[in-house]
Coordinates of C-alpha atoms and ligand atoms in Angstrom, one line a residue:
X1 CA 6.4 47.1 -209.5
X2 CA 5.8 45.6 -206.1
X3 CA 4.3 42.1 -206.6
X4 CA 5.0 40.9 -203.1
X5 CA 2.4 38.4 -202.1
X6 CA 1.5 36.7 -198.8
X7 CA 1.0 33.0 -199.1
X8 CA 0.5 30.6 -196.1
X9 CA 2.0 33.2 -193.9
X10 CA 5.1 33.4 -196.0
X11 CA 6.0 36.5 -198.0
X12 CA 6.7 35.7 -201.7
X13 CA 8.3 38.2 -204.0
X14 CA 5.5 37.6 -206.5
X15 CA 2.4 35.3 -206.8
X16 CA 3.9 32.8 -209.3
X17 CA 4.7 29.4 -208.0
X18 CA 6.3 26.4 -209.8
X19 CA 4.0 23.6 -208.8
X20 CA 5.3 20.0 -208.1
X21 CA 6.9 18.4 -211.1
X22 CA 9.7 16.0 -211.7
X23 CA 12.0 18.8 -213.0
X24 CA 11.8 20.4 -209.6
X25 CA 13.9 17.6 -208.3
X26 CA 16.8 19.0 -210.3
X27 CA 18.9 21.7 -208.5
X28 CA 19.9 23.3 -211.7
X29 CA 16.3 23.6 -212.8
X30 CA 15.4 25.1 -209.4
X31 CA 18.2 27.6 -209.7
X32 CA 17.0 28.6 -213.2
X33 CA 13.5 29.1 -211.8
X34 CA 14.9 31.3 -209.0
X35 CA 17.0 33.3 -211.5
X36 CA 13.9 33.9 -213.7
X37 CA 12.1 35.3 -210.7
X38 CA 9.7 32.6 -209.5
X39 CA 7.9 33.4 -206.2
X40 CA 8.3 29.9 -204.7
X41 CA 8.9 26.3 -205.7
X42 CA 7.1 23.1 -204.8
X43 CA 9.2 19.9 -204.9
X44 CA 7.9 16.7 -206.3
X45 CA 5.8 14.7 -203.9
X46 CA 6.9 11.9 -201.6
X47 CA 4.2 9.3 -201.8
X48 CA 2.5 7.5 -199.0
X49 CA 3.3 4.3 -200.9
X50 CA 7.0 5.1 -201.0
X51 CA 7.0 5.7 -197.2
X52 CA 5.0 2.6 -196.4
X53 CA 7.0 0.3 -198.8
X54 CA 10.3 1.1 -197.1
X55 CA 13.0 3.3 -198.5
X56 CA 14.8 0.8 -200.7
X57 CA 12.1 -1.4 -201.9
X58 CA 11.7 0.0 -205.5
X59 CA 9.6 -3.0 -206.8
X60 CA 6.8 -2.6 -204.3
X61 CA 7.0 1.2 -204.5
X62 CA 6.5 0.9 -208.2
X63 CA 3.6 -1.5 -207.8
X64 CA 1.9 0.7 -205.3
X65 CA 2.3 3.9 -207.3
X66 CA 0.9 2.2 -210.4
X67 CA -2.5 2.5 -208.8
X68 CA -2.2 6.2 -208.7
X69 CA -3.1 7.2 -212.2
X70 CA -1.5 10.6 -212.3
X71 CA 2.0 9.4 -211.9
X72 CA 4.0 6.7 -213.6
X73 CA 5.7 4.1 -211.4
X74 CA 9.0 5.6 -210.1
X75 CA 12.1 4.8 -212.1
X76 CA 15.4 4.2 -210.4
X77 CA 17.1 7.6 -210.3
X78 CA 14.0 9.4 -211.6
X79 CA 12.4 12.0 -209.3
X80 CA 9.8 9.6 -208.0
X81 CA 12.5 7.0 -207.5
X82 CA 14.1 9.4 -205.0
X83 CA 14.3 7.5 -201.8
X84 CA 12.9 9.5 -198.9
X85 CA 16.4 10.1 -197.6
X86 CA 17.5 11.7 -200.9
X87 CA 14.4 13.8 -200.8
X88 CA 15.5 15.3 -197.5
X89 CA 18.9 16.0 -199.0
X90 CA 17.2 17.7 -202.0
X91 CA 15.3 20.0 -199.5
X92 CA 18.5 20.9 -197.7
X93 CA 20.4 21.6 -200.9
X94 CA 17.5 23.6 -202.4
X95 CA 17.2 25.6 -199.2
X96 CA 20.9 26.4 -199.2
X97 CA 20.9 27.5 -202.8
X98 CA 17.6 29.2 -203.5
X99 CA 16.5 32.7 -202.5
X100 CA 12.8 31.7 -202.5
X101 CA 10.7 29.5 -200.3
X102 CA 10.9 25.8 -200.8
X103 CA 7.6 23.9 -200.4
X104 CA 7.8 20.2 -199.8
X105 CA 5.0 17.9 -201.0
X106 CA 3.5 14.8 -199.5
X107 CA 1.0 12.7 -201.4
X108 CA -1.3 10.3 -199.7
X109 CA -4.9 9.1 -199.1
X110 CA -5.2 7.6 -195.7
X111 CA -3.9 8.4 -192.2
X112 CA -1.3 6.0 -190.8
X113 CA 2.3 6.2 -189.6
X114 CA 3.6 7.6 -192.9
X115 CA 2.3 11.0 -192.0
X116 CA 5.1 11.3 -189.4
X117 CA 7.6 11.7 -192.3
X118 CA 6.2 15.3 -192.5
X119 CA 8.3 16.1 -189.4
X120 CA 11.5 15.1 -191.3
X121 CA 10.5 17.4 -194.2
X122 CA 10.2 20.2 -191.7
X123 CA 13.5 19.3 -190.0
X124 CA 15.2 19.3 -193.4
X125 CA 14.2 23.0 -193.8
X126 CA 11.1 23.1 -195.9
X127 CA 9.4 26.4 -195.6
X128 CA 6.0 24.9 -196.0
X129 CA 4.3 21.7 -196.8
X130 CA 1.8 20.9 -199.5
X131 CA -0.4 17.9 -198.8
X132 CA -1.7 16.3 -202.0
X133 CA -4.8 14.4 -201.1
X134 CA -5.3 11.9 -203.9
X135 CA -7.9 9.2 -203.5
X136 CA -10.3 7.7 -205.9
X137 CA -13.2 6.2 -204.0
X138 CA -13.7 3.0 -206.0
X139 CA -15.8 1.3 -203.4
X140 CA -19.5 2.3 -203.9
X141 CA -20.1 1.5 -200.3
X142 CA -17.8 4.2 -199.1
X143 CA -19.9 7.3 -198.5
X144 CA -19.1 10.8 -199.4
X145 CA -18.9 11.7 -195.7
X146 CA -16.4 8.8 -195.1
X147 CA -14.2 10.1 -198.0
X148 CA -14.3 13.6 -196.6
X149 CA -13.4 12.3 -193.1
X150 CA -10.5 10.3 -194.6
X151 CA -9.1 13.6 -196.0
X152 CA -9.6 15.4 -192.7
X153 CA -7.9 12.6 -190.8
X154 CA -4.8 12.7 -193.0
X155 CA -4.7 16.5 -192.6
X156 CA -5.0 16.2 -188.8
X157 CA -2.2 13.7 -188.6
X158 CA 0.1 15.8 -190.7
X159 CA -0.9 19.0 -188.9
X160 CA 0.0 17.3 -185.6
X161 CA 3.5 16.4 -187.0
X162 CA 4.6 19.8 -188.2
X163 CA 4.5 23.5 -187.2
X164 CA 5.4 24.9 -190.7
X165 CA 2.5 26.2 -192.9
X166 CA 0.5 23.6 -194.5
X167 CA -1.5 23.8 -197.8
X168 CA -3.9 21.1 -199.0
X169 CA -4.0 20.4 -202.7
X170 CA -7.6 19.4 -202.9
X171 CA -9.6 17.6 -205.6
X172 CA -12.7 19.2 -207.1
X173 CA -14.9 16.1 -206.5
X174 CA -17.0 17.0 -203.5
X175 CA -20.7 17.6 -203.4
X176 CA -20.1 20.8 -201.6
X177 CA -16.6 22.1 -202.5
X178 CA -17.0 25.3 -200.4
X179 CA -17.9 23.4 -197.3
X180 CA -15.0 21.0 -197.7
X181 CA -12.7 23.9 -198.3
X182 CA -13.8 25.5 -195.1
X183 CA -13.5 22.3 -193.1
X184 CA -10.0 21.7 -194.4
X185 CA -9.0 25.2 -193.3
X186 CA -10.7 24.6 -189.9
X187 CA -8.9 21.3 -189.7
X188 CA -5.5 23.0 -189.9
X189 CA -4.7 24.0 -193.5
X190 CA -3.2 27.4 -193.8
X191 CA -4.3 27.4 -197.5
X192 CA -5.7 25.5 -200.3
X193 CA -4.5 24.6 -203.8
X194 CA -7.5 24.7 -206.1
X195 CA -7.4 22.0 -207.6
X196 CA -5.5 18.8 -207.7
X197 CA -5.6 17.3 -211.2
X198 CA -6.8 13.7 -211.5
X199 CA -6.2 11.9 -214.7
X200 CA -8.6 9.3 -215.9
X201 CA -7.6 6.1 -217.6
X202 CA -8.6 5.4 -221.2
X203 CA -9.2 2.1 -223.1
X204 CA -6.9 0.9 -225.9
X205 CA -9.3 -0.6 -228.4
X206 CA -6.7 -2.6 -230.2
X207 CA -5.1 -4.3 -227.2
X208 CA -8.2 -4.1 -225.0
X209 CA -6.1 -2.7 -222.2
X210 CA -6.4 0.2 -219.9
X211 CA -3.9 3.0 -220.3
X212 CA -3.1 6.3 -218.8
X213 CA -1.4 9.2 -220.5
X214 CA -0.2 12.3 -218.9
X215 CA -1.2 15.1 -221.2
X216 CA -0.2 18.6 -220.2
X217 CA -3.1 21.0 -219.4
X218 CA -4.3 23.9 -221.6
X219 CA -6.1 27.0 -220.8
X220 CA -9.6 25.4 -221.1
X221 CA -8.8 23.5 -217.9
X222 CA -8.8 26.7 -215.9
X223 CA -12.6 27.3 -215.8
X224 CA -13.4 25.0 -212.9
X225 CA -10.6 26.3 -210.6
X226 CA -11.3 29.9 -211.8
X227 CA -15.0 29.5 -210.7
X228 CA -14.1 28.1 -207.3
X229 CA -11.3 30.6 -206.6
X230 CA -13.9 33.4 -207.4
X231 CA -16.5 31.7 -205.2
X232 CA -14.2 31.2 -202.2
X233 CA -12.0 34.3 -202.3
X234 CA -12.6 36.4 -199.2
X235 CA -15.1 33.9 -197.8
X236 CA -12.7 31.4 -196.2
X237 CA -9.8 31.9 -194.0
X238 CA -6.5 30.8 -195.5
X239 CA -4.6 31.4 -198.7
X240 CA -5.9 30.3 -202.1
X241 CA -3.5 29.1 -204.7
X242 CA -4.9 28.6 -208.2
X243 CA -3.6 25.6 -210.1
X244 CA -4.4 24.4 -213.6
X245 CA -4.3 25.6 -217.1
X246 CA -1.9 28.5 -217.1
X247 CA -0.6 28.8 -220.6
X248 CA 0.2 32.5 -220.7
X249 CA -0.2 35.7 -218.8
X250 CA -4.0 35.9 -219.5
X251 CA -4.7 32.9 -217.2
X252 CA -2.4 34.4 -214.6
X253 CA -4.2 37.7 -214.6
X254 CA -7.7 36.0 -214.6
X255 CA -6.8 33.9 -211.5
X256 CA -5.7 37.0 -209.7
X257 CA -8.8 38.9 -210.7
X258 CA -10.9 36.0 -209.4
X259 CA -9.1 36.3 -206.0
X260 CA -6.2 33.9 -206.0
X261 CA -3.3 34.8 -203.7
X262 CA -0.9 32.8 -205.8
X263 CA -1.0 31.1 -209.1
X264 CA 0.8 27.8 -209.8
X265 CA 2.1 26.4 -213.1
X266 CA 3.7 23.2 -214.2
X267 CA 2.6 22.8 -217.8
X268 CA 3.8 26.2 -218.9
X269 CA 7.3 25.6 -217.4
X270 CA 7.5 22.1 -218.8
X271 CA 6.6 23.4 -222.3
X272 CA 8.7 26.6 -222.4
X273 CA 11.4 26.1 -219.8
X274 CA 12.1 28.0 -216.6
X275 CA 12.9 31.2 -218.5
X276 CA 9.2 31.4 -219.3
X277 CA 8.7 32.6 -215.7
X278 CA 10.2 35.9 -216.8
X279 CA 7.8 36.2 -219.7
X280 CA 4.8 35.6 -217.4
X281 CA 5.9 38.1 -214.8
X282 CA 6.8 40.8 -217.2
X283 CA 3.4 40.1 -218.9
X284 CA 1.7 40.6 -215.5
X285 CA 3.5 43.9 -214.9
X286 CA 2.6 45.1 -218.4
X287 CA -1.0 44.2 -217.9
X288 CA -1.2 46.0 -214.6
X289 CA 0.4 49.1 -216.1
X290 CA -1.9 49.1 -219.1
X291 CA -4.9 48.9 -216.6
X292 CA -3.5 51.7 -214.5
X293 CA -3.0 49.4 -211.5
X294 CA -0.1 50.3 -209.3
X295 CA -0.2 47.1 -207.3
X296 CA -1.5 43.6 -207.3
X297 CA -3.8 44.4 -204.4
X298 CA -5.7 46.8 -206.6
X299 CA -6.9 44.0 -208.9
X300 CA -6.8 40.9 -206.6
X301 CA -10.3 39.6 -206.2
X302 CA -11.9 42.3 -208.3
X303 CA -13.9 39.7 -210.2
X304 CA -14.7 37.5 -207.1
X305 CA -18.2 36.5 -206.1
X306 CA -18.0 38.8 -203.1
X307 CA -16.8 41.8 -204.9
X308 CA -19.3 41.4 -207.8
X309 CA -22.1 41.0 -205.3
X310 CA -23.0 37.5 -206.2
X311 CA -23.0 37.9 -209.9
X312 CA -25.5 35.9 -211.9
X313 CA -22.8 34.4 -214.1
X314 CA -21.6 32.5 -211.0
X315 CA -24.9 30.8 -210.4
X316 CA -27.4 28.5 -211.9
X317 CA -29.7 31.3 -213.3
X318 CA -27.2 32.0 -216.1
X319 CA -27.4 28.4 -217.2
X320 CA -30.9 28.6 -218.6
X321 CA -30.1 31.8 -220.5
X322 CA -27.0 30.2 -222.0
X323 CA -29.0 27.2 -223.2
X324 CA -31.8 29.4 -224.7
X325 CA -29.4 31.6 -226.5
X326 CA -27.0 29.0 -227.8
X327 CA -26.5 29.5 -231.6
X328 CA -24.8 26.2 -232.5
X329 CA -21.2 25.5 -233.2
X330 CA -19.3 28.4 -234.9
X331 CA -18.4 27.5 -238.5
X332 CA -14.6 27.2 -238.9
Ligands
FMN401 C1 5.0 15.2 -215.1 C2 4.2 15.7 -213.9 C3 4.6 15.3 -212.6 C4 3.8 15.8 -211.6 N1 4.2 15.5 -210.3 C5 3.5 16.0 -209.2 C6 3.8 15.6 -207.9 O1 4.8 15.0 -207.6 N2 3.0 16.1 -206.9 C7 1.9 16.9 -207.1 O2 1.2 17.3 -206.2 N3 1.6 17.2 -208.4 C8 2.3 16.8 -209.4 N4 2.0 17.1 -210.7 C9 0.8 18.0 -210.9 C10 1.2 19.4 -211.1 O3 1.8 19.9 -209.9 C11 0.0 20.3 -211.4 O4 -0.9 20.2 -210.3 C12 -0.7 19.8 -212.7 O5 0.2 19.6 -213.7 C13 -1.8 20.9 -213.1 O6 -1.1 22.1 -213.3 P1 -0.7 22.7 -214.7 O7 -2.0 22.9 -215.5 O8 -0.1 24.0 -214.4 O9 0.2 21.8 -215.4 C14 2.7 16.7 -211.8 C15 2.4 17.0 -213.1 C16 3.2 16.6 -214.2 C17 2.8 17.0 -215.6

Protein backbone atom coordinates (compact mmCIF):
# COMPACT_ATOMS: atom_id res chain seq x y z
CA UNK A 1 0.00 0.00 0.00
CA UNK A 2 1.22 3.49 -0.82
CA UNK A 3 1.87 5.35 2.44
CA UNK A 4 3.92 8.15 0.88
CA UNK A 5 3.55 11.32 2.91
CA UNK A 6 4.58 14.91 2.30
CA UNK A 7 6.22 16.56 5.31
CA UNK A 8 7.89 20.00 5.34
CA UNK A 9 8.11 19.80 1.56
CA UNK A 10 9.97 16.46 1.75
CA UNK A 11 8.48 13.23 0.47
CA UNK A 12 8.53 10.48 3.13
CA UNK A 13 7.83 6.83 2.31
CA UNK A 14 5.35 6.74 5.20
CA UNK A 15 4.19 9.04 8.02
CA UNK A 16 6.15 7.45 10.89
CA UNK A 17 9.10 9.45 12.22
CA UNK A 18 11.53 8.50 14.99
CA UNK A 19 11.60 11.66 17.11
CA UNK A 20 14.75 12.94 18.79
CA UNK A 21 16.22 10.56 21.33
CA UNK A 22 19.70 9.58 22.49
CA UNK A 23 19.60 6.32 20.56
CA UNK A 24 19.31 8.30 17.35
CA UNK A 25 22.93 9.33 17.85
CA UNK A 26 23.97 5.73 17.17
CA UNK A 27 24.47 4.86 13.52
CA UNK A 28 23.61 1.23 14.07
CA UNK A 29 20.29 2.18 15.66
CA UNK A 30 19.55 4.57 12.79
CA UNK A 31 20.31 1.83 10.26
CA UNK A 32 17.94 -0.54 12.05
CA UNK A 33 15.19 2.09 12.01
CA UNK A 34 15.78 2.54 8.29
CA UNK A 35 15.67 -1.23 7.69
CA UNK A 36 12.43 -1.48 9.65
CA UNK A 37 10.87 1.10 7.34
CA UNK A 38 10.86 4.38 9.29
CA UNK A 39 9.78 7.43 7.25
CA UNK A 40 12.42 9.82 8.66
CA UNK A 41 14.64 10.23 11.70
CA UNK A 42 15.28 13.19 13.98
CA UNK A 43 18.72 13.34 15.57
CA UNK A 44 19.17 14.30 19.24
CA UNK A 45 19.22 18.05 19.82
CA UNK A 46 22.21 20.29 19.97
CA UNK A 47 21.49 22.67 22.84
CA UNK A 48 21.89 26.40 22.93
CA UNK A 49 23.86 25.88 26.16
CA UNK A 50 26.30 23.54 24.40
CA UNK A 51 26.91 26.07 21.67
CA UNK A 52 27.21 29.02 23.99
CA UNK A 53 29.48 27.19 26.43
CA UNK A 54 32.06 26.35 23.79
CA UNK A 55 32.62 23.00 22.24
CA UNK A 56 34.97 21.41 24.77
CA UNK A 57 33.73 22.88 28.00
CA UNK A 58 31.80 19.91 29.36
CA UNK A 59 31.53 21.21 32.92
CA UNK A 60 29.72 24.38 31.97
CA UNK A 61 27.62 22.59 29.38
CA UNK A 62 26.53 20.20 32.11
CA UNK A 63 25.69 23.00 34.51
CA UNK A 64 23.73 24.87 31.87
CA UNK A 65 21.77 21.82 30.75
CA UNK A 66 20.87 20.89 34.33
CA UNK A 67 18.41 23.80 34.19
CA UNK A 68 16.57 22.13 31.35
CA UNK A 69 14.46 19.59 33.19
CA UNK A 70 13.71 17.27 30.30
CA UNK A 71 17.28 16.29 29.83
CA UNK A 72 20.00 15.13 32.11
CA UNK A 73 23.32 16.89 32.00
CA UNK A 74 25.38 15.48 29.14
CA UNK A 75 27.82 12.75 29.97
CA UNK A 76 31.17 12.49 28.23
CA UNK A 77 30.62 10.26 25.24
CA UNK A 78 26.82 10.19 25.69
CA UNK A 79 24.61 11.62 22.95
CA UNK A 80 24.26 14.98 24.67
CA UNK A 81 27.98 15.04 25.30
CA UNK A 82 28.50 15.00 21.57
CA UNK A 83 30.46 18.12 20.94
CA UNK A 84 28.96 20.15 18.13
CA UNK A 85 31.69 19.02 15.69
CA UNK A 86 30.88 15.36 16.30
CA UNK A 87 27.25 16.17 15.77
CA UNK A 88 28.05 17.45 12.30
CA UNK A 89 29.97 14.23 11.61
CA UNK A 90 26.92 12.25 12.77
CA UNK A 91 24.74 14.07 10.24
CA UNK A 92 27.22 13.37 7.45
CA UNK A 93 27.47 9.69 8.32
CA UNK A 94 23.72 9.31 8.72
CA UNK A 95 23.15 11.01 5.37
CA UNK A 96 25.67 8.72 3.71
CA UNK A 97 24.17 5.54 5.16
CA UNK A 98 20.42 6.06 5.41
CA UNK A 99 17.82 5.97 2.69
CA UNK A 100 15.45 8.29 4.54
CA UNK A 101 15.52 12.01 5.41
CA UNK A 102 17.70 13.01 8.34
CA UNK A 103 16.30 15.85 10.41
CA UNK A 104 18.69 17.70 12.70
CA UNK A 105 17.47 19.29 15.91
CA UNK A 106 18.37 22.48 17.72
CA UNK A 107 17.11 23.22 21.21
CA UNK A 108 17.08 26.73 22.58
CA UNK A 109 15.14 29.48 24.23
CA UNK A 110 16.51 32.85 23.23
CA UNK A 111 17.95 34.36 20.07
CA UNK A 112 21.69 35.04 20.04
CA UNK A 113 24.73 34.03 18.03
CA UNK A 114 24.20 30.28 18.70
CA UNK A 115 21.42 30.20 16.09
CA UNK A 116 24.10 30.54 13.37
CA UNK A 117 25.06 26.93 14.09
CA UNK A 118 21.92 26.01 12.11
CA UNK A 119 23.84 26.87 8.93
CA UNK A 120 26.47 24.22 9.81
CA UNK A 121 23.74 21.61 10.26
CA UNK A 122 22.47 22.49 6.80
CA UNK A 123 25.98 22.37 5.34
CA UNK A 124 26.57 18.94 6.92
CA UNK A 125 23.62 17.68 4.86
CA UNK A 126 20.58 17.72 7.14
CA UNK A 127 17.42 17.43 5.06
CA UNK A 128 15.47 19.58 7.49
CA UNK A 129 15.81 21.15 10.89
CA UNK A 130 13.60 20.80 13.94
CA UNK A 131 13.74 23.70 16.34
CA UNK A 132 12.82 22.67 19.86
CA UNK A 133 11.71 25.80 21.69
CA UNK A 134 12.03 24.98 25.36
CA UNK A 135 11.63 27.78 27.81
CA UNK A 136 9.99 27.91 31.23
CA UNK A 137 9.01 31.51 32.00
CA UNK A 138 9.97 31.51 35.67
CA UNK A 139 9.88 35.31 35.92
CA UNK A 140 6.32 36.43 36.75
CA UNK A 141 7.14 39.81 35.25
CA UNK A 142 7.72 38.31 31.79
CA UNK A 143 4.41 38.62 29.95
CA UNK A 144 2.87 36.01 27.70
CA UNK A 145 3.41 38.36 24.76
CA UNK A 146 7.12 38.61 25.61
CA UNK A 147 7.45 34.82 25.80
CA UNK A 148 5.74 34.46 22.43
CA UNK A 149 8.01 37.10 20.92
CA UNK A 150 11.07 35.29 22.30
CA UNK A 151 10.02 32.17 20.37
CA UNK A 152 9.35 34.13 17.20
CA UNK A 153 12.75 35.82 17.49
CA UNK A 154 14.59 32.49 17.80
CA UNK A 155 12.65 31.18 14.83
CA UNK A 156 13.42 34.29 12.74
CA UNK A 157 17.14 34.01 13.52
CA UNK A 158 17.27 30.32 12.57
CA UNK A 159 15.12 30.91 9.49
CA UNK A 160 17.56 33.51 8.36
CA UNK A 161 20.47 31.10 8.80
CA UNK A 162 19.12 28.21 6.68
CA UNK A 163 17.19 27.43 3.54
CA UNK A 164 16.29 23.82 4.41
CA UNK A 165 12.77 23.13 5.72
CA UNK A 166 12.22 24.09 9.32
CA UNK A 167 9.81 22.60 11.85
CA UNK A 168 9.10 24.08 15.26
CA UNK A 169 8.51 21.64 18.12
CA UNK A 170 6.18 23.86 20.09
CA UNK A 171 5.02 23.62 23.69
CA UNK A 172 1.31 23.52 24.55
CA UNK A 173 1.53 26.38 27.05
CA UNK A 174 0.08 29.35 25.22
CA UNK A 175 -3.22 31.06 25.95
CA UNK A 176 -4.09 30.76 22.25
CA UNK A 177 -2.34 27.75 20.81
CA UNK A 178 -3.94 28.17 17.40
CA UNK A 179 -2.84 31.77 17.11
CA UNK A 180 0.71 30.94 18.16
CA UNK A 181 0.77 28.04 15.70
CA UNK A 182 -0.29 30.38 12.86
CA UNK A 183 2.29 33.00 13.83
CA UNK A 184 5.07 30.41 13.91
CA UNK A 185 4.12 29.33 10.40
CA UNK A 186 3.93 32.96 9.24
CA UNK A 187 7.30 33.49 10.94
CA UNK A 188 8.97 30.92 8.71
CA UNK A 189 8.17 27.45 10.07
CA UNK A 190 7.32 24.94 7.34
CA UNK A 191 5.61 22.79 9.92
CA UNK A 192 4.90 22.26 13.59
CA UNK A 193 5.53 19.36 15.92
CA UNK A 194 2.57 19.20 18.29
CA UNK A 195 3.79 19.15 21.09
CA UNK A 196 7.09 19.43 22.85
CA UNK A 197 7.00 17.49 26.13
CA UNK A 198 7.96 19.41 29.26
CA UNK A 199 8.71 17.44 32.37
CA UNK A 200 8.00 18.91 35.77
CA UNK A 201 10.24 18.40 38.80
CA UNK A 202 8.99 16.56 41.87
CA UNK A 203 9.93 16.81 45.57
CA UNK A 204 11.74 14.03 47.41
CA UNK A 205 10.03 14.08 50.84
CA UNK A 206 12.87 12.21 52.59
CA UNK A 207 15.76 14.33 51.38
CA UNK A 208 13.75 17.51 50.84
CA UNK A 209 15.27 17.84 47.44
CA UNK A 210 13.92 18.53 43.99
CA UNK A 211 14.30 15.78 41.48
CA UNK A 212 13.32 15.14 37.88
CA UNK A 213 12.70 11.75 36.41
CA UNK A 214 12.26 10.99 32.78
CA UNK A 215 9.30 8.67 32.51
CA UNK A 216 8.31 7.44 29.10
CA UNK A 217 4.89 8.54 27.89
CA UNK A 218 1.85 6.34 27.55
CA UNK A 219 -1.25 6.60 25.38
CA UNK A 220 -3.07 8.83 27.89
CA UNK A 221 -0.70 11.63 26.93
CA UNK A 222 -2.01 11.78 23.41
CA UNK A 223 -5.29 13.57 24.18
CA UNK A 224 -3.92 17.12 24.18
CA UNK A 225 -1.89 16.81 20.98
CA UNK A 226 -4.76 14.85 19.40
CA UNK A 227 -7.16 17.70 20.19
CA UNK A 228 -4.86 20.33 18.72
CA UNK A 229 -3.98 18.35 15.63
CA UNK A 230 -7.73 17.98 15.01
CA UNK A 231 -8.34 21.69 15.61
CA UNK A 232 -5.47 22.89 13.42
CA UNK A 233 -5.58 20.40 10.53
CA UNK A 234 -6.46 22.15 7.30
CA UNK A 235 -6.62 25.52 9.03
CA UNK A 236 -2.98 26.58 9.05
CA UNK A 237 -0.43 26.41 6.30
CA UNK A 238 2.44 24.04 6.99
CA UNK A 239 2.78 20.42 7.98
CA UNK A 240 1.58 19.00 11.27
CA UNK A 241 3.55 16.30 13.05
CA UNK A 242 1.84 14.68 16.02
CA UNK A 243 4.13 13.83 18.91
CA UNK A 244 3.41 12.14 22.20
CA UNK A 245 1.91 8.97 23.58
CA UNK A 246 2.19 6.53 20.68
CA UNK A 247 2.13 3.08 22.27
CA UNK A 248 0.73 1.04 19.42
CA UNK A 249 -1.02 1.33 16.08
CA UNK A 250 -4.22 2.75 17.60
CA UNK A 251 -2.57 6.04 18.49
CA UNK A 252 -0.91 6.20 15.08
CA UNK A 253 -4.27 5.81 13.33
CA UNK A 254 -6.02 8.30 15.63
CA UNK A 255 -3.44 11.00 14.95
CA UNK A 256 -3.83 10.47 11.19
CA UNK A 257 -7.61 10.58 11.46
CA UNK A 258 -7.29 13.85 13.38
CA UNK A 259 -5.27 15.25 10.47
CA UNK A 260 -1.58 14.77 11.28
CA UNK A 261 0.71 14.65 8.27
CA UNK A 262 3.24 12.63 10.22
CA UNK A 263 3.36 10.88 13.58
CA UNK A 264 6.46 10.78 15.76
CA UNK A 265 7.46 8.32 18.41
CA UNK A 266 10.31 7.97 20.85
CA UNK A 267 8.80 5.98 23.72
CA UNK A 268 7.52 3.09 21.58
CA UNK A 269 10.94 2.65 19.96
CA UNK A 270 12.78 2.92 23.29
CA UNK A 271 10.45 0.31 24.81
CA UNK A 272 10.35 -2.21 21.99
CA UNK A 273 13.39 -1.47 19.83
CA UNK A 274 13.64 -0.24 16.26
CA UNK A 275 11.98 -3.39 14.87
CA UNK A 276 8.71 -2.13 16.37
CA UNK A 277 8.50 0.32 13.46
CA UNK A 278 7.61 -2.68 11.28
CA UNK A 279 4.81 -3.66 13.68
CA UNK A 280 3.39 -0.13 13.66
CA UNK A 281 3.48 0.15 9.88
CA UNK A 282 1.98 -3.25 9.21
CA UNK A 283 -0.68 -2.46 11.81
CA UNK A 284 -1.46 0.76 9.95
CA UNK A 285 -1.79 -1.07 6.64
CA UNK A 286 -3.99 -3.72 8.22
CA UNK A 287 -6.23 -1.05 9.75
CA UNK A 288 -6.56 0.77 6.43
CA UNK A 289 -7.44 -2.46 4.64
CA UNK A 290 -9.98 -3.48 7.26
CA UNK A 291 -11.62 -0.07 6.81
CA UNK A 292 -11.59 -0.40 3.03
CA UNK A 293 -9.22 2.54 2.63
CA UNK A 294 -6.85 2.25 -0.26
CA UNK A 295 -4.69 5.19 0.73
CA UNK A 296 -3.71 7.31 3.67
CA UNK A 297 -5.28 10.35 2.05
CA UNK A 298 -8.69 8.73 2.33
CA UNK A 299 -8.53 8.80 6.12
CA UNK A 300 -6.21 11.71 6.90
CA UNK A 301 -8.16 14.42 8.69
CA UNK A 302 -11.45 12.53 8.55
CA UNK A 303 -11.97 13.34 12.25
CA UNK A 304 -10.64 16.89 12.16
CA UNK A 305 -12.58 19.92 13.33
CA UNK A 306 -13.01 21.15 9.76
CA UNK A 307 -14.25 17.85 8.39
CA UNK A 308 -16.60 17.16 11.30
CA UNK A 309 -17.99 20.66 10.84
CA UNK A 310 -16.98 21.99 14.21
CA UNK A 311 -18.05 19.00 16.23
CA UNK A 312 -19.41 19.68 19.72
CA UNK A 313 -16.93 17.27 21.26
CA UNK A 314 -14.15 19.66 20.36
CA UNK A 315 -15.66 22.63 22.19
CA UNK A 316 -16.77 23.72 25.62
CA UNK A 317 -20.44 22.75 25.24
CA UNK A 318 -19.54 19.12 25.71
CA UNK A 319 -17.90 19.86 29.03
CA UNK A 320 -21.19 20.53 30.85
CA UNK A 321 -22.77 17.42 29.44
CA UNK A 322 -19.83 15.30 30.59
CA UNK A 323 -19.96 16.71 34.12
CA UNK A 324 -23.71 16.19 34.34
CA UNK A 325 -23.56 12.62 33.16
CA UNK A 326 -20.46 11.51 35.11
CA UNK A 327 -21.32 8.26 36.90
CA UNK A 328 -18.33 8.08 39.28
CA UNK A 329 -15.25 5.88 39.04
CA UNK A 330 -15.77 2.50 37.47
CA UNK A 331 -15.44 -0.32 40.04
CA UNK A 332 -12.36 -2.46 39.31
C1 LIG B 1 15.65 9.91 26.69
C2 LIG B 1 14.99 10.95 25.85
C3 LIG B 1 15.78 11.90 25.19
C4 LIG B 1 15.19 12.89 24.41
N1 LIG B 1 15.97 13.79 23.72
C5 LIG B 1 15.38 14.77 22.96
C6 LIG B 1 16.14 15.72 22.24
O1 LIG B 1 17.36 15.69 22.22
N2 LIG B 1 15.49 16.68 21.56
C7 LIG B 1 14.15 16.76 21.51
O2 LIG B 1 13.60 17.63 20.83
N3 LIG B 1 13.38 15.85 22.15
C8 LIG B 1 13.97 14.88 22.88
N4 LIG B 1 13.19 13.97 23.56
C9 LIG B 1 11.74 14.07 23.46
C10 LIG B 1 11.19 13.13 22.39
O3 LIG B 1 11.70 13.49 21.12
C11 LIG B 1 9.66 13.21 22.37
O4 LIG B 1 9.26 14.51 22.06
C12 LIG B 1 9.04 12.81 23.69
O5 LIG B 1 9.63 11.62 24.20
C13 LIG B 1 7.53 12.56 23.57
O6 LIG B 1 7.28 11.61 22.58
P1 LIG B 1 6.90 10.07 22.91
O7 LIG B 1 5.63 10.12 23.68
O8 LIG B 1 6.75 9.43 21.58
O9 LIG B 1 8.02 9.50 23.71
C14 LIG B 1 13.78 12.96 24.31
C15 LIG B 1 13.01 11.99 24.97
C16 LIG B 1 13.59 10.99 25.71
C17 LIG B 1 12.71 9.96 26.37
